[in-house]
Short mmCIF file of C-alpha atoms in Angstrom, two decimals:
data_model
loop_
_atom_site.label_atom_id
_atom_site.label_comp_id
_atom_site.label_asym_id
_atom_site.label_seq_id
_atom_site.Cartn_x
_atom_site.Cartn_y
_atom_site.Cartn_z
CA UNK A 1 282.36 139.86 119.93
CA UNK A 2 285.10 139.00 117.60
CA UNK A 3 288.16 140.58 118.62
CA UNK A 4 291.20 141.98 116.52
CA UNK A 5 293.88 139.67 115.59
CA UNK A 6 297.73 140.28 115.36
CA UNK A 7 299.20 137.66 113.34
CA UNK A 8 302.73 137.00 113.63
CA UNK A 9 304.22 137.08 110.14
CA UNK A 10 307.39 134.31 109.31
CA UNK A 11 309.23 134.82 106.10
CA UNK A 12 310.78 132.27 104.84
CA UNK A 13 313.33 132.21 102.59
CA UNK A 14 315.41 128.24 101.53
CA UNK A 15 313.76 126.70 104.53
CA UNK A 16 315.25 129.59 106.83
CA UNK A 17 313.30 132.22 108.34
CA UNK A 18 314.82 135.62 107.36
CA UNK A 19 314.08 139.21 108.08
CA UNK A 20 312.96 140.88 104.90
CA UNK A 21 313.70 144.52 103.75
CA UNK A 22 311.58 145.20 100.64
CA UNK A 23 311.62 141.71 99.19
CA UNK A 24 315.24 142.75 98.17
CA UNK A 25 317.82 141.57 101.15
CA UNK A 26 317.42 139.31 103.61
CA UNK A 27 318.82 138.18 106.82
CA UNK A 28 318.45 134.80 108.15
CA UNK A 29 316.85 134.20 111.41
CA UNK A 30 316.81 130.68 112.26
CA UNK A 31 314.54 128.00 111.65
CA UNK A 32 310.56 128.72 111.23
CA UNK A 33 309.67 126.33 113.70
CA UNK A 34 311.67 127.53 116.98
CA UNK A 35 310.49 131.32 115.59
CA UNK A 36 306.69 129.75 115.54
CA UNK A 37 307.00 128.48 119.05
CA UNK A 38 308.19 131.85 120.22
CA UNK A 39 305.19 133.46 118.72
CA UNK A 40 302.72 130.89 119.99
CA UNK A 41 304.16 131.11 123.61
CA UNK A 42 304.43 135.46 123.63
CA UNK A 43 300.50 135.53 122.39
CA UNK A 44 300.13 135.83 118.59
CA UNK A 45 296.30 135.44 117.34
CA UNK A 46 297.45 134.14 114.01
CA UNK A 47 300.69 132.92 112.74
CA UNK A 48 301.95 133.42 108.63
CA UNK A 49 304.30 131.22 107.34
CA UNK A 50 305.28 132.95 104.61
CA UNK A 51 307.04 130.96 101.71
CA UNK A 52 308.02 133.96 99.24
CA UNK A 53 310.81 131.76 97.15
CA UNK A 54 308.22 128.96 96.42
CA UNK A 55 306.00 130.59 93.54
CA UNK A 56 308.68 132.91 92.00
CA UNK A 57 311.12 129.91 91.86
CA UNK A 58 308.57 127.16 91.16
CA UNK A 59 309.58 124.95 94.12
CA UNK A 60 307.49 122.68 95.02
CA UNK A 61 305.84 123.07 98.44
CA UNK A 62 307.83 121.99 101.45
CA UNK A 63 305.22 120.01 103.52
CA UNK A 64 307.71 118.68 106.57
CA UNK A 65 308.43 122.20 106.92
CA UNK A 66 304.64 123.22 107.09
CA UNK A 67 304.11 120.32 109.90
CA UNK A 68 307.13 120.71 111.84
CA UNK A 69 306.15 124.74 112.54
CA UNK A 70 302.50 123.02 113.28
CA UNK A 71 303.75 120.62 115.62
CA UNK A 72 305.35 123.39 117.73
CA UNK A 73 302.35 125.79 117.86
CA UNK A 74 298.76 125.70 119.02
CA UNK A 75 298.00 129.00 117.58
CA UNK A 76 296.09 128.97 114.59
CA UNK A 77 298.22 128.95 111.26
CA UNK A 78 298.28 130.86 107.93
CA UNK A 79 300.51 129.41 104.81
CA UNK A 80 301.64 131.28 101.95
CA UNK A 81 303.51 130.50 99.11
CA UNK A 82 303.16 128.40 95.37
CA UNK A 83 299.30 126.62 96.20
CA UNK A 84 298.33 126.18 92.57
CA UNK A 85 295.40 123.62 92.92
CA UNK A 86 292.95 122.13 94.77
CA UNK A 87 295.65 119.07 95.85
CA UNK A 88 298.15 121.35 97.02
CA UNK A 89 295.78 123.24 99.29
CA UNK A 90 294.27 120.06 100.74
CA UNK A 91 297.82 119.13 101.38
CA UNK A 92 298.89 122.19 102.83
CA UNK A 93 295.75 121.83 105.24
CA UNK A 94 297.11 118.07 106.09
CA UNK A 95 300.69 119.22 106.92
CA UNK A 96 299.31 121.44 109.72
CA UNK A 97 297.76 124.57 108.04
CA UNK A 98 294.36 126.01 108.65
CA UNK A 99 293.82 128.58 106.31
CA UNK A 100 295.95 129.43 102.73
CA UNK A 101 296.65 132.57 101.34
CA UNK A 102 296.16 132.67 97.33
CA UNK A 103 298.18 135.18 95.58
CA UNK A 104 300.25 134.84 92.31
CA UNK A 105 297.32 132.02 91.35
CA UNK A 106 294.64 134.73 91.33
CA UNK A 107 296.00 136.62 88.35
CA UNK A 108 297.44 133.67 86.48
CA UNK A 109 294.21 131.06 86.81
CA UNK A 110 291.09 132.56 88.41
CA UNK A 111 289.01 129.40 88.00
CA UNK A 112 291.41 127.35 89.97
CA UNK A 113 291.45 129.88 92.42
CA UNK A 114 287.80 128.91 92.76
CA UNK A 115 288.23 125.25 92.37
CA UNK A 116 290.54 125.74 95.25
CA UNK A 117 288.16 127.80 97.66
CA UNK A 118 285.21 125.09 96.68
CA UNK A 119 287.84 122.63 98.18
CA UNK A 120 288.61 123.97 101.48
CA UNK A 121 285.99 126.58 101.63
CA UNK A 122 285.56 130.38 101.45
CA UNK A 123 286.70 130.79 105.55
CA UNK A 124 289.92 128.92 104.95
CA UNK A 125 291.18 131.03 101.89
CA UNK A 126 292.74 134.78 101.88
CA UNK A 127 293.75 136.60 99.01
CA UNK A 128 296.70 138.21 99.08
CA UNK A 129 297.55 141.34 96.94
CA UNK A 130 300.54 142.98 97.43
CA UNK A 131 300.82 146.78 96.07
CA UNK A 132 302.36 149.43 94.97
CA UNK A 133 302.60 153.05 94.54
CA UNK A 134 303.33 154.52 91.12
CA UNK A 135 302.28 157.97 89.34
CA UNK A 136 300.36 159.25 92.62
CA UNK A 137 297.70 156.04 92.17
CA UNK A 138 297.56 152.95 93.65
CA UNK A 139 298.33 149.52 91.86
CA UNK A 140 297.71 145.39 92.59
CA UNK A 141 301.20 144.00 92.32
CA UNK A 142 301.55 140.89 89.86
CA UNK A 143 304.93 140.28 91.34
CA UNK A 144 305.08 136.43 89.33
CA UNK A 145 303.88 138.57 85.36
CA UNK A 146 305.58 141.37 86.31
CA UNK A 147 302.53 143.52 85.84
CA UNK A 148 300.65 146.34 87.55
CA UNK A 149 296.77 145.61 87.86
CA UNK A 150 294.07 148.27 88.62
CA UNK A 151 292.57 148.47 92.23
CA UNK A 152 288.98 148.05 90.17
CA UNK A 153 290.41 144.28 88.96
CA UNK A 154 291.55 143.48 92.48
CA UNK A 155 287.64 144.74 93.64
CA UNK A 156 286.04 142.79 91.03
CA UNK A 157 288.09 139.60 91.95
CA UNK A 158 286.82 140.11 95.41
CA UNK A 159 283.15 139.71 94.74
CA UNK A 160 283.69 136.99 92.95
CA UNK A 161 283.23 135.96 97.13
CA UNK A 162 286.05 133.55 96.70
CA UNK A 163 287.42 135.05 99.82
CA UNK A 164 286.89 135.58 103.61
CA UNK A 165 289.72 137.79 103.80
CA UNK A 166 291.98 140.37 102.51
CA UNK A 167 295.65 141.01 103.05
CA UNK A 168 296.91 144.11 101.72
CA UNK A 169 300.75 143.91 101.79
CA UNK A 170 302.65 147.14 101.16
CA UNK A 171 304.86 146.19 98.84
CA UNK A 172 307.17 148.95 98.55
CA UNK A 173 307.66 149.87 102.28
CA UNK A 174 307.73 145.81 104.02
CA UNK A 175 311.02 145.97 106.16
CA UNK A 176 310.50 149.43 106.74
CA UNK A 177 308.97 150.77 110.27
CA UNK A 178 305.95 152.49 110.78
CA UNK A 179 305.66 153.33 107.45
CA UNK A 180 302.50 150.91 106.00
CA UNK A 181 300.43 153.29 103.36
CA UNK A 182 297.11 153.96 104.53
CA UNK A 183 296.30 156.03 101.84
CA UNK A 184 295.47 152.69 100.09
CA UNK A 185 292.53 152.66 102.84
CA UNK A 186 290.69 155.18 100.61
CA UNK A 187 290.76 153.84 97.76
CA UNK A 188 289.62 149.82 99.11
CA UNK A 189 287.06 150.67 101.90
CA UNK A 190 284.76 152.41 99.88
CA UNK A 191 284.22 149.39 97.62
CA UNK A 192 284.32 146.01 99.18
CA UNK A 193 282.90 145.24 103.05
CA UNK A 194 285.74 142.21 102.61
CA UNK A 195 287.46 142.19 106.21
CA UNK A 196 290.99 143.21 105.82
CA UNK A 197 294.39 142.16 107.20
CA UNK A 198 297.39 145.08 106.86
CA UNK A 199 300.81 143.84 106.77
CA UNK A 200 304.38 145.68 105.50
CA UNK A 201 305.91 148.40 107.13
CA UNK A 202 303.75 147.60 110.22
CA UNK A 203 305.30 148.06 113.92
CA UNK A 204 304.16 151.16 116.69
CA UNK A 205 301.36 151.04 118.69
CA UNK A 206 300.10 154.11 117.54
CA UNK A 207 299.80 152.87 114.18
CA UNK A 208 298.32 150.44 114.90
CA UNK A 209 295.90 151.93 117.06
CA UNK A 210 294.85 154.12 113.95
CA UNK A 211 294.69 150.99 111.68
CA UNK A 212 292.13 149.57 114.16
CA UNK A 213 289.60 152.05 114.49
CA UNK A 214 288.92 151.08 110.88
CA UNK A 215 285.99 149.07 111.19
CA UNK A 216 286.84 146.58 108.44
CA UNK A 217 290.26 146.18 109.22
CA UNK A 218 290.11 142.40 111.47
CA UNK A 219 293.98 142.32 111.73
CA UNK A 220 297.28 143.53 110.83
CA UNK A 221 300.41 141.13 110.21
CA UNK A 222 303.78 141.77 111.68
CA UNK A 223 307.15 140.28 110.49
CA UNK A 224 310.58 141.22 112.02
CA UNK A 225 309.63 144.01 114.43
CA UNK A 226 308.33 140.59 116.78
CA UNK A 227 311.22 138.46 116.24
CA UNK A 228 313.57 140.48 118.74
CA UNK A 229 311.71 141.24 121.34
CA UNK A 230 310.33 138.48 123.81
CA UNK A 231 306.67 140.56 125.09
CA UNK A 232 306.55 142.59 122.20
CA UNK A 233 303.18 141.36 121.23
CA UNK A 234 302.01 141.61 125.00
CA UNK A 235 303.58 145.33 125.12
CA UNK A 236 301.81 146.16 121.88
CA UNK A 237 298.39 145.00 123.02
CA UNK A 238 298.95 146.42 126.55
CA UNK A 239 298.83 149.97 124.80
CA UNK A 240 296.14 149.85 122.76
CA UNK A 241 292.20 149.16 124.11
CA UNK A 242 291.63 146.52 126.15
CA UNK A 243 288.41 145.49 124.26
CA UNK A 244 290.20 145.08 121.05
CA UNK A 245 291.70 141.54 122.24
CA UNK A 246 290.67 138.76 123.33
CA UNK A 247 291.18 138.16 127.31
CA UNK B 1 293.30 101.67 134.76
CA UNK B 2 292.85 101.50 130.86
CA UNK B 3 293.84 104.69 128.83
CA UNK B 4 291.17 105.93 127.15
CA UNK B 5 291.84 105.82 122.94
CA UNK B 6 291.30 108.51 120.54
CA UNK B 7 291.08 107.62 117.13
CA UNK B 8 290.87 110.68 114.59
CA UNK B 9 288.66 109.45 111.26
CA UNK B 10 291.46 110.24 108.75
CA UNK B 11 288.97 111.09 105.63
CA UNK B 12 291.75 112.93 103.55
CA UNK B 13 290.32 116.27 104.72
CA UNK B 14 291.58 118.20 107.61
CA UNK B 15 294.07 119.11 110.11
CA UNK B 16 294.74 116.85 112.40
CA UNK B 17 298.21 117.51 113.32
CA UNK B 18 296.77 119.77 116.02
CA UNK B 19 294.06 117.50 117.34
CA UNK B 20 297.03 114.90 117.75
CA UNK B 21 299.38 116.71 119.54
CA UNK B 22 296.11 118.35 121.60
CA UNK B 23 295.08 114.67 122.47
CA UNK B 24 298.79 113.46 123.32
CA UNK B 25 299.66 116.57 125.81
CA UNK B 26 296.34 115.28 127.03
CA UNK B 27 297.66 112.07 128.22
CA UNK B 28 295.33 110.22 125.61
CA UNK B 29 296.48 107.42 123.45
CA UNK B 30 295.63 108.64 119.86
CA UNK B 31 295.42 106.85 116.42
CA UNK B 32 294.52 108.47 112.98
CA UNK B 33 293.48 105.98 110.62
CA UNK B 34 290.47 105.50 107.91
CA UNK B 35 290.52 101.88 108.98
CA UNK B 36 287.56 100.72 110.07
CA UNK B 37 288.57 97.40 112.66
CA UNK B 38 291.12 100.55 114.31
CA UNK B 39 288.60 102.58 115.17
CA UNK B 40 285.72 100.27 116.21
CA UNK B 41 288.14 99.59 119.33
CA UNK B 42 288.71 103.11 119.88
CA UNK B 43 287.02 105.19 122.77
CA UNK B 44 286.01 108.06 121.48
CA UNK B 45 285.86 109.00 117.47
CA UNK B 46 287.23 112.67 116.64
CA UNK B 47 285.86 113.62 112.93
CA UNK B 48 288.24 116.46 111.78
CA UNK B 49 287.59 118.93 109.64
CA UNK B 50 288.72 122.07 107.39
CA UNK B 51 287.22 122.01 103.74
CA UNK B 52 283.72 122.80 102.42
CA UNK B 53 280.62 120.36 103.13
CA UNK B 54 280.77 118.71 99.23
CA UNK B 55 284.17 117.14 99.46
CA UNK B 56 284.34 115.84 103.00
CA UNK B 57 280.98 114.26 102.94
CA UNK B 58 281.83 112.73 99.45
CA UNK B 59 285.21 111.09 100.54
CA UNK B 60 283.54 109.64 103.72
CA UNK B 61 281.34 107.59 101.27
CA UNK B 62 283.75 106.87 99.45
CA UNK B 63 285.55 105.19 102.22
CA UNK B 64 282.23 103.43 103.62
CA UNK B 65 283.38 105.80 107.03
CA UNK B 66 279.61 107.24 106.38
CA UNK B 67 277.94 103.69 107.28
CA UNK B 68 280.34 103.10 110.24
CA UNK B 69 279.98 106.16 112.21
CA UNK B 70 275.61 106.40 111.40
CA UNK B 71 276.23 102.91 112.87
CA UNK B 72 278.52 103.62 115.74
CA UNK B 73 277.43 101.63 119.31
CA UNK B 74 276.42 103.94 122.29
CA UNK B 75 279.62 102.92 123.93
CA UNK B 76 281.65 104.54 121.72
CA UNK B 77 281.34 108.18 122.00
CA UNK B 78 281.94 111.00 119.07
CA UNK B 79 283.33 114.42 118.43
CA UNK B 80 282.70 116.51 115.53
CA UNK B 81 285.20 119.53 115.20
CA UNK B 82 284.27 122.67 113.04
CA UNK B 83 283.37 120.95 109.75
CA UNK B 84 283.14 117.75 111.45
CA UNK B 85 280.25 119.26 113.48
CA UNK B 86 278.30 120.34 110.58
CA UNK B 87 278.72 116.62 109.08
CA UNK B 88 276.60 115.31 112.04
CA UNK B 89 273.52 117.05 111.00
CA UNK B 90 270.96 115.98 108.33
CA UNK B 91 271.74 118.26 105.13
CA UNK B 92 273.97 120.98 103.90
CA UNK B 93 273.32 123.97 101.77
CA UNK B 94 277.43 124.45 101.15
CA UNK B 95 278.00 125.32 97.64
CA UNK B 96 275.09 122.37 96.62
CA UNK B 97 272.60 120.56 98.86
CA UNK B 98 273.51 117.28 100.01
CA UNK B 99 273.16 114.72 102.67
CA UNK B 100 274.69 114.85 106.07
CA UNK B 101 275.12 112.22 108.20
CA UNK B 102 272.10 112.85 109.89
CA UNK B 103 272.92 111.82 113.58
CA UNK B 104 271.22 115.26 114.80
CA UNK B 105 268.43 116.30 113.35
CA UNK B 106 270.06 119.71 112.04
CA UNK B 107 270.66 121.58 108.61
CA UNK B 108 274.13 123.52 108.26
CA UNK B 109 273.08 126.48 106.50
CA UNK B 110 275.22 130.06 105.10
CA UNK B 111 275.90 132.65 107.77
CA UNK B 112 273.60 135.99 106.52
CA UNK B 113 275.11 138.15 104.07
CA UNK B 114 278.09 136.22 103.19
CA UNK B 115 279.42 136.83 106.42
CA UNK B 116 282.97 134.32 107.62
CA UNK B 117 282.93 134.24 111.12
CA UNK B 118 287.00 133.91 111.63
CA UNK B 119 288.54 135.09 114.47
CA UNK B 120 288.41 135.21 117.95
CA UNK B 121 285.27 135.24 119.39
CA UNK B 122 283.62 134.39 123.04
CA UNK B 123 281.54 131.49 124.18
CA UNK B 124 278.07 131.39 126.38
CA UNK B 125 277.89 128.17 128.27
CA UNK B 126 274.43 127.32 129.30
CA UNK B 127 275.99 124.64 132.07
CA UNK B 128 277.76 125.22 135.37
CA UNK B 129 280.02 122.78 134.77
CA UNK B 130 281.61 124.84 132.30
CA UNK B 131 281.44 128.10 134.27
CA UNK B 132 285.64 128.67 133.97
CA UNK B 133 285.52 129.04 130.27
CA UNK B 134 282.05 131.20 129.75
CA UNK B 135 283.20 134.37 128.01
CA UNK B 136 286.82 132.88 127.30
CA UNK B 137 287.57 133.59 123.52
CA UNK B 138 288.22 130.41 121.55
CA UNK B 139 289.42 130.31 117.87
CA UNK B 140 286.83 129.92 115.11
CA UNK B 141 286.80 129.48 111.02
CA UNK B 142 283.85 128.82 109.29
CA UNK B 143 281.61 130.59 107.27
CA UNK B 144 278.48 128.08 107.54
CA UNK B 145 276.80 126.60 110.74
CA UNK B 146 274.49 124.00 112.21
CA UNK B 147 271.10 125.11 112.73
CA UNK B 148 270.15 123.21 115.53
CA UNK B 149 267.41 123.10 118.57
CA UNK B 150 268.20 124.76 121.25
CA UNK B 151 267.89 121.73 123.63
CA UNK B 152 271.05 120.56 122.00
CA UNK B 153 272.94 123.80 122.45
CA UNK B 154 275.82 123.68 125.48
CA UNK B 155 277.56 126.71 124.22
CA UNK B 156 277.05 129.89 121.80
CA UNK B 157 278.74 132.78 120.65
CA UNK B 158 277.11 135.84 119.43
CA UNK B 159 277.99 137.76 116.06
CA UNK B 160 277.69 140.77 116.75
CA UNK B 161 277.54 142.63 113.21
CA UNK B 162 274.59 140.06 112.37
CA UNK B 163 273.20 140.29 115.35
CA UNK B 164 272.71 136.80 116.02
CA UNK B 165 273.84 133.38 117.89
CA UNK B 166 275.62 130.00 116.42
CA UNK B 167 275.79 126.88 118.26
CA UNK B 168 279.32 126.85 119.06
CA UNK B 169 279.10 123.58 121.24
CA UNK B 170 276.60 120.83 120.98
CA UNK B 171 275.13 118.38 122.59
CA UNK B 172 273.50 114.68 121.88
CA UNK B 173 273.50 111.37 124.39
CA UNK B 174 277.18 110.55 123.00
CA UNK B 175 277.89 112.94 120.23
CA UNK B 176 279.37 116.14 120.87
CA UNK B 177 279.90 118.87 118.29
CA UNK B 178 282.32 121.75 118.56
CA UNK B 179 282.10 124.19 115.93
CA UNK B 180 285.30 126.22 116.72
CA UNK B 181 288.70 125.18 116.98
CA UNK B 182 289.25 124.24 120.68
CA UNK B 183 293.25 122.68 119.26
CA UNK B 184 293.82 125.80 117.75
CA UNK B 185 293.19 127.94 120.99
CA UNK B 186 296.44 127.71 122.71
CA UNK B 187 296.59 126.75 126.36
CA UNK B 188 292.64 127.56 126.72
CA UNK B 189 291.42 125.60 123.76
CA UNK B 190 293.63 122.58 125.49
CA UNK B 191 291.92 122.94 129.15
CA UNK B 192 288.59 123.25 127.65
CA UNK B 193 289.15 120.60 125.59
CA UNK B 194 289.90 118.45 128.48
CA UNK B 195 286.82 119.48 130.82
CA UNK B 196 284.54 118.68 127.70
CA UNK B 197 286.05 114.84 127.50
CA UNK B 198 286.01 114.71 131.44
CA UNK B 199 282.62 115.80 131.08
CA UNK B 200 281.57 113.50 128.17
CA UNK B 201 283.26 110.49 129.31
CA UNK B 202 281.22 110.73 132.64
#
């Protein structure tokens, strides 16, 4: 039975990891590969590396950092941040990465989106959509065109079955405790089976708990709530079912 | 005593950053090269793999690595890792149909319904000699799978929403195939790892 992931989520910010609040301050950590090797070693499923300054900023993708964070871990690892084509993803994957998240790509060039998944394959790509909350309704963040897209786009982009995964990222409450929107739950589940990963705004147990008995949900992403705290992951898992993670 | 060589077929696909550093904590000696004379006097072969089928089995003609591991000596044993697994079979039905490598006599076909087995998920051994890891939960990524006889099959792992079983280790005189990510599993994946080349080597 496949069991619930929690993926350990590192921001990165200049080559630094930092601890975000909101995507609008930031507060450096240290370097991503000592904060990778503490996740590895405390029992993440999943590790992020999350590059948020390389598509807004159009940096180019910093490789050595992508292989030094994989040469400390042997915990399965996410990137994030500026893959534009099908080269960038296959050298993401040869620095040290095993699966890419898409995001800002999706809304600018769909068919390279798809040029990209044909590349590494549909298992190795997630699509990230942040979003917000505006007027009481729900809204797919283009953070890169500035724009708000409709949660019907965002479904219809996922059955183009580009995708294995989804990562919903709260984009107004990230940084903030406990405080992840589930109302978006209602509006997603209904129309797309697509497994989901939850991150922003993500830290108790008992939210988590509820997050998990949602049957599509395969795993939520936490950022700075697992940077201070040396068992938090273990202490997390220890209170929630037994069954939900793997032994 | 001689150290036993790992070469990694470097086919411009793949991670193999963890396999390396799996192989080295290991003890091994380990190359990664897409020369042919290096790995002809390597031990055992490691074929990588995270991509789709089309690519990887296109840029192993292109580098003639097709011809040299169909023709590899029974001395020399090899491992096929997630993707590299599927590459041993016959044909794949991954985006297009094409050619494998055909060194088992297996198709890779779709999991039903769309369905991406990622996560992680347990393994059945069928052997006693693996009896420490049944039921452990190794790391897999794939979305496709060998469809194989069953008298190749050391190890499976059962999806439960499909309600059915994938070859998650395999089996043939010197080839072995592990469809799951064994360098990706942390402290388990590397202990497994190790009984399987104990086990192979013998």
């Amino acid at each position: 039975m496949i069991k619930k992931r929690m993926v350990g989520v590192i921001t990165v910010k200049d080559s630094l990891a930092v601890q975000s609040f909101g995507y609008k301050t930031y507060l450096p950590l240290g370097k991503p590969a000592v904060l990778a090797e503490n996740l590895d070693r405390w029992g993440a499923d999943e590790i992020l590396l999350n590059c948020i300054d390389v598509s807004s900023q159009s940096k180019s993708i910093d490789l050595n950092l992508i292989t030094s964070v994989s040469k400390a871990i042997s915990t399965p690892l996410i990137y994030s941040g500026g893959v534009q084509s099908p080269e960038d993803a296959v050298s993401v994957v040869k620095a040290g990465a095993d699966r890419i998240c898409l995001d800002a790509i999706v809304s600018t060039d769909i068919h390279m989106a798809v040029e990209i998944s044909k590349t590494l394959g549909r298992q190795a790509i997630i699509l990230t959509a942040p979003f917000t909350r505006s007027h009481q309704d729900h809204f797919w963040l283009d953070h890169i065109g500035c724009k708000l897209n409709s949660i019907n786009d965002l479904i219809k982009t996922i059955e183009m079955d580009i995708f294995s995964e989804l990562m919903l990222v709260d984009s107004d409450n990230e940084g903030i405790r406990n405080s992840f929107d589930m109302s978006i739950m209602d509006k997603i589940i209904p129309l797309t089976p697509i497994p989901l990963i939850l991150f922003g705004g993500i830290s108790s147990a008992s939210q988590i708990k509820k997050i998990f008995n949602i049957k599509n949900v395969s795993a939520v992403g936490i950022g700075n709530s697992l940077s201070y705290k040396e068992l938090a992951i273990k202490e997390l898992k220890s209170s929630l079912p037994k069954e939900w993670f793997r032994s | 005593m001689k150290r036993t060589t790992i070469g990694i077929i470097d086919y411009d696909l793949g991670n193999v950053q963890s396999l390396r550093n799996c192989f080295k904590k290991l003890g091994y000696i380990c190359v990664f090269s897409q020369e042919i004379k290096i790995l002809k006097k390597c031990d055992i072969l490691v074929l990588p793999g995270v991509g789709a089928f089309p690519p990887a089995i296109k840029s192993l003609r292109e580098k003639k690595l097709d011809i040299f591991i169909q023709s590899l000596s029974k001395a020399q044993s090899l491992i096929g890792v997630c993707l590299g697994m599927q590459l041993l079979g016959k044909s794949s039905e991954e985006i297009e149909s094409n050619k494998g490598l055909g060194l088992i006599n297996a198709k890779t076909i779709q999991l039903p319904k769309n369905y991406t087995h990622v996560g992680w998920n347990n393994v059945s051994f069928n052997s006693k000699n693996f009896y420490e890891h049944d039921q452990k939960h190794f790391y897999f990524n794939h979305s496709y799978y060998l469809d194989i006889p069953k008298k190749y099959i050391l190890a499976s792992s059962r999806l439960d929403n499909l309600d059915i079983e994938v070859p998650s280790i395999i089996k043939k005189n010197n080839i072995l195939g592990i469809q799951f990510h064994p360098e990706k599993s942390q402290a388990r994946g590397l202990h497994l790892l190790e009984c399987l080349l104990i086990d192979h080597l013998e």
